[in-house]
Structure formats: structure tokens, C-alpha cells
Coordinates of C-alpha atoms and ligand atoms in Angstrom, one line a residue:
M74 CA -27.2 14.3 -7.0
N75 CA -24.3 16.7 -6.8
A76 CA -23.5 19.8 -8.8
D77 CA -21.7 17.8 -11.5
G78 CA -24.9 15.8 -12.2
N79 CA -23.5 12.7 -10.6
N80 CA -25.4 10.7 -8.1
P81 CA -22.8 10.2 -5.4
G82 CA -24.8 7.3 -3.9
S83 CA -24.4 5.2 -7.0
S84 CA -21.2 6.6 -8.6
N85 CA -19.2 6.2 -5.3
T86 CA -19.6 2.4 -5.6
A87 CA -19.8 2.1 -9.4
P88 CA -17.9 -1.1 -10.2
L89 CA -14.4 -1.0 -11.7
E90 CA -14.3 -1.2 -15.5
P91 CA -11.4 -3.5 -16.4
G92 CA -11.7 -2.7 -20.1
R93 CA -11.0 1.0 -19.3
L94 CA -7.8 0.3 -17.3
R95 CA -4.7 1.9 -18.6
L96 CA -1.9 -0.3 -17.3
P97 CA 1.8 -0.4 -17.8
A98 CA 3.1 -2.9 -20.4
V99 CA 4.6 -5.0 -17.6
V100 CA 1.1 -6.2 -16.6
T101 CA 0.4 -9.3 -18.7
H102 CA -2.7 -10.7 -16.9
V103 CA -5.8 -9.1 -15.2
E104 CA -8.2 -11.0 -13.1
Y105 CA -11.3 -9.0 -11.9
S106 CA -14.1 -10.4 -9.7
A107 CA -17.0 -8.9 -7.8
V108 CA -16.2 -10.9 -4.6
V109 CA -13.2 -12.9 -3.6
D110 CA -11.8 -14.1 -0.3
S111 CA -8.6 -12.0 -0.5
T112 CA -7.0 -10.7 -3.7
N113 CA -3.6 -11.8 -2.3
D114 CA -5.0 -15.4 -2.0
V115 CA -6.4 -15.3 -5.5
A116 CA -3.0 -14.1 -6.8
R117 CA -1.2 -16.9 -4.9
R118 CA -3.5 -19.5 -6.4
L119 CA -3.1 -18.2 -9.9
A120 CA 0.6 -17.8 -9.5
A121 CA 0.9 -21.6 -9.5
E122 CA -0.5 -21.7 -13.1
L123 CA 1.4 -18.7 -14.5
P124 CA 5.0 -18.5 -15.8
R125 CA 7.2 -16.4 -13.6
T126 CA 7.5 -13.9 -16.5
A127 CA 3.8 -13.0 -15.9
T128 CA 2.8 -10.0 -14.0
L129 CA -0.8 -10.4 -12.7
L130 CA -3.2 -7.8 -11.4
V131 CA -6.0 -9.1 -9.3
A132 CA -8.8 -6.7 -8.3
A133 CA -12.1 -7.2 -6.6
E134 CA -15.0 -5.1 -5.3
E135 CA -15.4 -7.0 -2.1
Q136 CA -13.2 -9.3 0.0
T137 CA -14.8 -11.7 2.4
A138 CA -11.4 -12.5 4.1
G139 CA -9.3 -9.4 3.4
R140 CA -6.1 -9.6 5.4
G141 CA -3.8 -7.1 7.0
R142 CA -0.3 -7.5 8.4
G143 CA 0.1 -9.9 11.3
A144 CA -3.3 -11.2 12.5
N145 CA -5.2 -8.1 11.4
R146 CA -8.2 -8.1 9.1
W147 CA -8.7 -5.6 6.4
W148 CA -12.1 -3.8 6.0
T149 CA -12.9 -3.5 2.2
G150 CA -15.5 -0.8 2.3
A151 CA -17.8 -0.5 -0.8
G152 CA -16.1 2.1 -3.0
S153 CA -12.5 1.3 -1.8
L154 CA -9.8 -0.3 -4.0
A155 CA -8.5 -3.8 -3.1
F156 CA -6.0 -5.3 -5.4
S157 CA -2.8 -7.4 -5.6
L158 CA 0.0 -7.3 -8.1
L159 CA 2.0 -10.5 -8.6
I160 CA 5.5 -9.6 -9.6
D161 CA 8.9 -11.1 -10.1
P162 CA 11.3 -8.7 -8.4
A163 CA 14.2 -10.1 -10.6
R164 CA 12.3 -9.0 -13.7
Y165 CA 12.6 -5.4 -12.4
G166 CA 16.3 -6.0 -11.5
I167 CA 15.6 -5.7 -7.8
E168 CA 18.4 -7.3 -5.9
V169 CA 17.2 -10.1 -3.6
R170 CA 18.6 -8.3 -0.5
Y171 CA 16.4 -5.3 -1.3
G172 CA 13.3 -7.3 -1.9
C173 CA 12.2 -6.2 1.6
M174 CA 11.9 -2.6 0.3
V175 CA 9.1 -3.5 -2.2
A176 CA 6.5 -2.6 0.4
L177 CA 8.2 0.8 0.9
A178 CA 8.2 1.4 -2.8
A179 CA 4.5 0.6 -2.9
A180 CA 3.9 3.1 -0.1
T181 CA 5.7 5.9 -2.2
A182 CA 3.5 4.9 -5.2
I183 CA 0.3 5.3 -3.1
V184 CA 1.4 8.7 -1.9
E185 CA 2.2 9.8 -5.4
T186 CA -1.3 8.7 -6.6
A187 CA -3.2 10.1 -3.7
T188 CA -1.3 13.4 -4.1
L189 CA -2.8 13.8 -7.6
H190 CA -6.2 14.1 -5.9
L191 CA -5.5 15.8 -2.7
P192 CA -5.4 19.6 -2.2
S193 CA -2.7 19.5 0.5
P194 CA 0.6 17.5 0.7
A195 CA -0.3 16.1 4.1
V196 CA -0.2 12.5 2.9
G197 CA 2.8 10.5 3.9
I198 CA 4.2 7.2 5.1
R199 CA 4.3 5.7 8.6
W200 CA 7.0 3.0 8.8
P201 CA 7.0 0.2 7.8
N202 CA 4.6 0.9 5.0
D203 CA 1.3 2.5 6.0
V204 CA 0.0 5.6 4.1
Y205 CA -1.6 8.2 6.3
I206 CA -3.1 11.6 6.0
G207 CA -2.2 13.3 9.3
R208 CA -3.1 10.8 12.0
R209 CA -5.5 8.8 9.9
K210 CA -4.7 5.7 7.8
L211 CA -5.6 6.0 4.1
A212 CA -4.1 2.7 2.8
G213 CA -2.5 -0.5 3.9
I214 CA 0.0 -2.8 2.1
L215 CA 0.5 -6.5 2.6
V216 CA 3.5 -7.9 0.7
E217 CA 3.8 -11.7 0.7
A218 CA 6.7 -13.7 -0.8
L219 CA 6.2 -16.9 -2.7
A220 CA 8.7 -19.8 -2.2
D221 CA 10.1 -19.1 -5.7
G222 CA 11.0 -15.5 -4.9
R223 CA 8.0 -13.8 -6.6
Q224 CA 6.1 -11.3 -4.5
I225 CA 2.4 -10.4 -4.1
I226 CA 1.9 -6.8 -3.4
G227 CA -1.6 -6.4 -1.8
I228 CA -3.0 -2.9 -1.5
G229 CA -6.1 -1.6 0.1
L230 CA -6.8 2.1 -0.6
N231 CA -9.8 3.9 0.8
V232 CA -11.2 5.9 -2.1
N233 CA -14.9 6.5 -2.4
N234 CA -15.8 4.7 0.9
S235 CA -16.4 7.2 3.5
V236 CA -15.1 5.9 6.8
A237 CA -18.2 7.1 8.5
A238 CA -19.7 3.9 7.2
A239 CA -17.0 1.7 8.7
P240 CA -17.1 -0.1 12.0
P241 CA -16.4 2.4 14.9
E242 CA -12.9 1.1 15.6
I243 CA -12.0 1.9 12.0
S244 CA -13.8 5.1 11.5
A245 CA -11.9 6.5 14.5
I246 CA -8.5 6.0 12.9
A247 CA -9.0 5.9 9.1
T248 CA -9.7 8.2 6.3
S249 CA -10.5 8.0 2.6
L250 CA -10.0 10.1 -0.4
I251 CA -13.7 11.0 -0.5
D252 CA -13.5 12.1 3.1
E253 CA -10.6 14.3 2.3
T254 CA -11.7 15.8 -1.0
G255 CA -15.5 15.7 -0.6
G256 CA -16.2 14.1 -4.0
P257 CA -16.1 10.7 -5.6
L258 CA -13.3 9.7 -7.8
D259 CA -13.2 7.4 -10.9
R260 CA -11.8 4.3 -9.3
T261 CA -10.8 2.7 -12.6
E262 CA -8.7 5.8 -13.2
V263 CA -7.2 5.7 -9.7
L264 CA -6.3 2.0 -10.1
S265 CA -4.6 2.8 -13.4
Q266 CA -2.7 5.6 -11.9
L267 CA -1.6 3.5 -8.9
V268 CA -0.5 0.5 -10.8
T269 CA 1.5 2.8 -13.1
S270 CA 3.0 4.5 -10.2
L271 CA 3.8 1.2 -8.6
D272 CA 5.6 0.1 -11.7
G273 CA 7.6 3.3 -11.6
A274 CA 8.5 2.9 -7.9
L275 CA 9.7 -0.7 -8.5
G276 CA 11.9 0.5 -11.3
R277 CA 13.3 3.2 -9.1
L278 CA 14.0 0.6 -6.4
A279 CA 15.9 -1.5 -8.9
E280 CA 17.9 1.5 -10.4
D281 CA 18.7 3.5 -7.3
R282 CA 17.7 2.0 -3.9
S283 CA 19.1 5.0 -2.0
A284 CA 17.0 7.4 -4.0
L285 CA 13.8 5.4 -3.3
A286 CA 14.7 5.3 0.4
E287 CA 15.4 9.1 0.4
L288 CA 11.9 9.7 -1.1
A289 CA 10.4 7.5 1.6
D290 CA 12.4 9.4 4.2
D291 CA 11.1 12.7 2.8
L292 CA 7.5 11.3 3.2
C293 CA 8.1 9.9 6.6
L294 CA 5.4 11.3 9.0
Q295 CA 7.0 9.9 12.2
K296 CA 10.1 12.1 12.2
D297 CA 10.9 13.5 15.7
E298 CA 8.1 11.4 17.3
V299 CA 9.2 9.1 20.1
L300 CA 8.2 5.6 18.9
R301 CA 7.9 2.4 20.8
V302 CA 8.6 -0.6 18.6
R303 CA 8.0 -4.2 19.7
L304 CA 10.7 -6.4 18.5
G305 CA 10.2 -10.0 19.7
D306 CA 10.4 -9.7 23.5
E307 CA 12.1 -6.3 23.4
T308 CA 10.4 -2.9 23.2
V309 CA 12.7 -0.4 21.6
V310 CA 12.0 3.3 22.4
G311 CA 13.6 6.1 20.5
R312 CA 13.1 9.3 18.6
C313 CA 12.5 8.7 15.0
I314 CA 15.2 10.1 12.8
G315 CA 13.6 8.8 9.6
I316 CA 14.0 6.0 7.1
A317 CA 17.5 4.8 6.4
D318 CA 18.9 4.2 3.0
D319 CA 18.2 0.5 3.1
G320 CA 14.6 1.0 4.2
G321 CA 15.1 0.5 7.9
L322 CA 13.6 2.7 10.6
A323 CA 16.3 4.9 12.2
L324 CA 15.8 5.7 15.8
E325 CA 17.9 7.7 18.3
T326 CA 17.7 5.6 21.5
S327 CA 19.1 6.2 25.0
T328 CA 22.0 3.9 24.0
G329 CA 22.6 5.4 20.6
R330 CA 21.3 5.1 17.1
R331 CA 19.5 1.9 16.0
T332 CA 18.1 0.9 12.7
L333 CA 15.2 -1.6 12.8
Y334 CA 14.1 -3.8 9.9
S335 CA 11.1 -5.4 11.5
G336 CA 8.9 -4.9 14.5
I337 CA 5.5 -3.4 15.3
V338 CA 5.2 0.3 16.1
L339 CA 3.0 0.5 19.1
K340 CA 0.3 3.0 19.3
Ligands
LIG279 C1 -2.3 -3.6 6.7 O1 -2.5 -2.4 6.8 O2 -2.2 -4.3 7.7 C2 -2.3 -4.2 5.3 C3 -3.6 -4.2 4.6 C4 -3.6 -4.8 3.2 C5 -5.0 -4.9 2.6 C6 -4.9 -5.4 1.2 S1 -6.5 -5.3 0.4 C7 -5.9 -6.1 -1.0 C8 -5.0 -7.2 -0.4 N1 -5.7 -8.4 -0.1 C9 -5.7 -8.7 1.2 O3 -6.3 -9.6 1.8 N2 -5.0 -7.7 1.8 C10 -4.4 -6.8 0.9

């Protein structure tokens, strides 16, 4: 038991309380389960039954097949947040050509939410859309598009799950809010804050895409680092200038400035 009278062992992993969520009006449906395969997969299945005007939040305590970008898996530690938001970008007024910036908008929302709980402003974005504290990953984002243009924004945020309990390959490179702050957070409240922030960031993307990109650029932790980005068969090497106003990664390479819109940043 800690000084606040909480028992961290149980409160860290206390289940979400869907009835206590304070969500923006745009969210029309909420689906909460103890265990799912992947919240993105649940959202995809339910999307088929919902009108495109619906905005669906899917949250779960545990994922048996949590997915990351590419072929990566996602570790959903007990006490973390794993959820997906099914949106229609057109409903926000996001132009189709900027749909690829939804993930970046989500990254700014995670930073905004995490900052509410962190003593220092060290939290930022590593392009394309990972949220880090210093050199350690705090959250991951997996955005998937449906054939009809809707998008599923999947977010995994390490909250009350100390990464000390994670497999060694994860504990070496990840962090969580509890590891940074020392105390458990109310995950229902954090989820409410994050979905609200996400709604705000999507609105910002629709209204002023350059302002959103500028915010992402301010939060970019890779500036001045020499990055190696695998792009198909090519590896692009360059000093990171930041995030361009269309969400691309701006690099100063030996042959001049290049802006990349896809690729894997190599470690
Ligand atoms: C990454 O860093 O590669 C992206 C990780 C995304 C993980 C989240 S957890 C909720 C949602 N469901 C999934 O299966 N993946 C995303």
C-alpha cells in the first residue's frame, strides 16, 4: 500500500470503467471487453455493421494478437491502455490527401495527454508516429484504412504497466507512465483525456494541416540525428531537419534535401 492508501498491486491493473468515461460527442459507440485478439480487428469487424457516421471506440484489457506496424507484435502489458477509434476522416473535414497525417495527429494527442502527467517535457515524437520519452518508447500507433475510406486508429500506451515486467527485448527499449512518474494513474481518466485530445488533434488536422505539422515538428525528437531510413531497396541516410508541413520526414542528405513519406527508420 502506498502513502495515498492505494494498493498499487491492485490499482495498477484495475479494469477500465466504461461508465465513467468522459468522451467527446463525436464518439457514438463504445465496445469494451476484457480480452480480444486485437482492438483494431474488433473495430474492423464492427465497422461492417455500423453506418459510416458512427465513431466507435473499442477498448480492451488484454490483446491476444496485438499488432504493431509491419510484422511487429504489440505487448499489451496488464495496466496499459489498448484501444482503437474507428473514424470517418471526411466527417472531420480531413482532405483525402492528408489522411496519411492522421497517425501524426494521434501522436501529438498522446504527447498532449502524457504531458498532463509527466513532470518534464521530455516526451516527443519519433517519425513516423512513435511517442518516446528520451530514448524509450512510451506508445505506438497503428492506423489502418478501410476500403471505404474510414480509418482505424489503434493506440497502445504504456500507463500502469511497469516495463520491468515486460519481456527483456521490450524492457530494454520501452517505458511507461508509471515508470516515469512512480505512481499509478486512473486509466479510465487517461483514456478519456486521450480520446478527447485525439478528437482535438483530428479537428486541427482538418482546419490547419500546417499548424498540426508544425506542432509535430516542435515535438520531433530526431532533429539533428543522422538517420538511416530503409525505403524499399534503398537506404536513405541524412541529418534530420524535422517534420515537413505535409507530415513527411525532412532529411539533409549528401545529395540535398529529401522528404520521405514512408520507410522504416533503422536503429
Ligand atoms: C507500433 O508501435 O508498431 C504500433 C503499435 C500499435 C498497438 C496498438 S494497441 C491497440 C491497437 N490494436 C492492435 O492490435 N494494435 C494497436
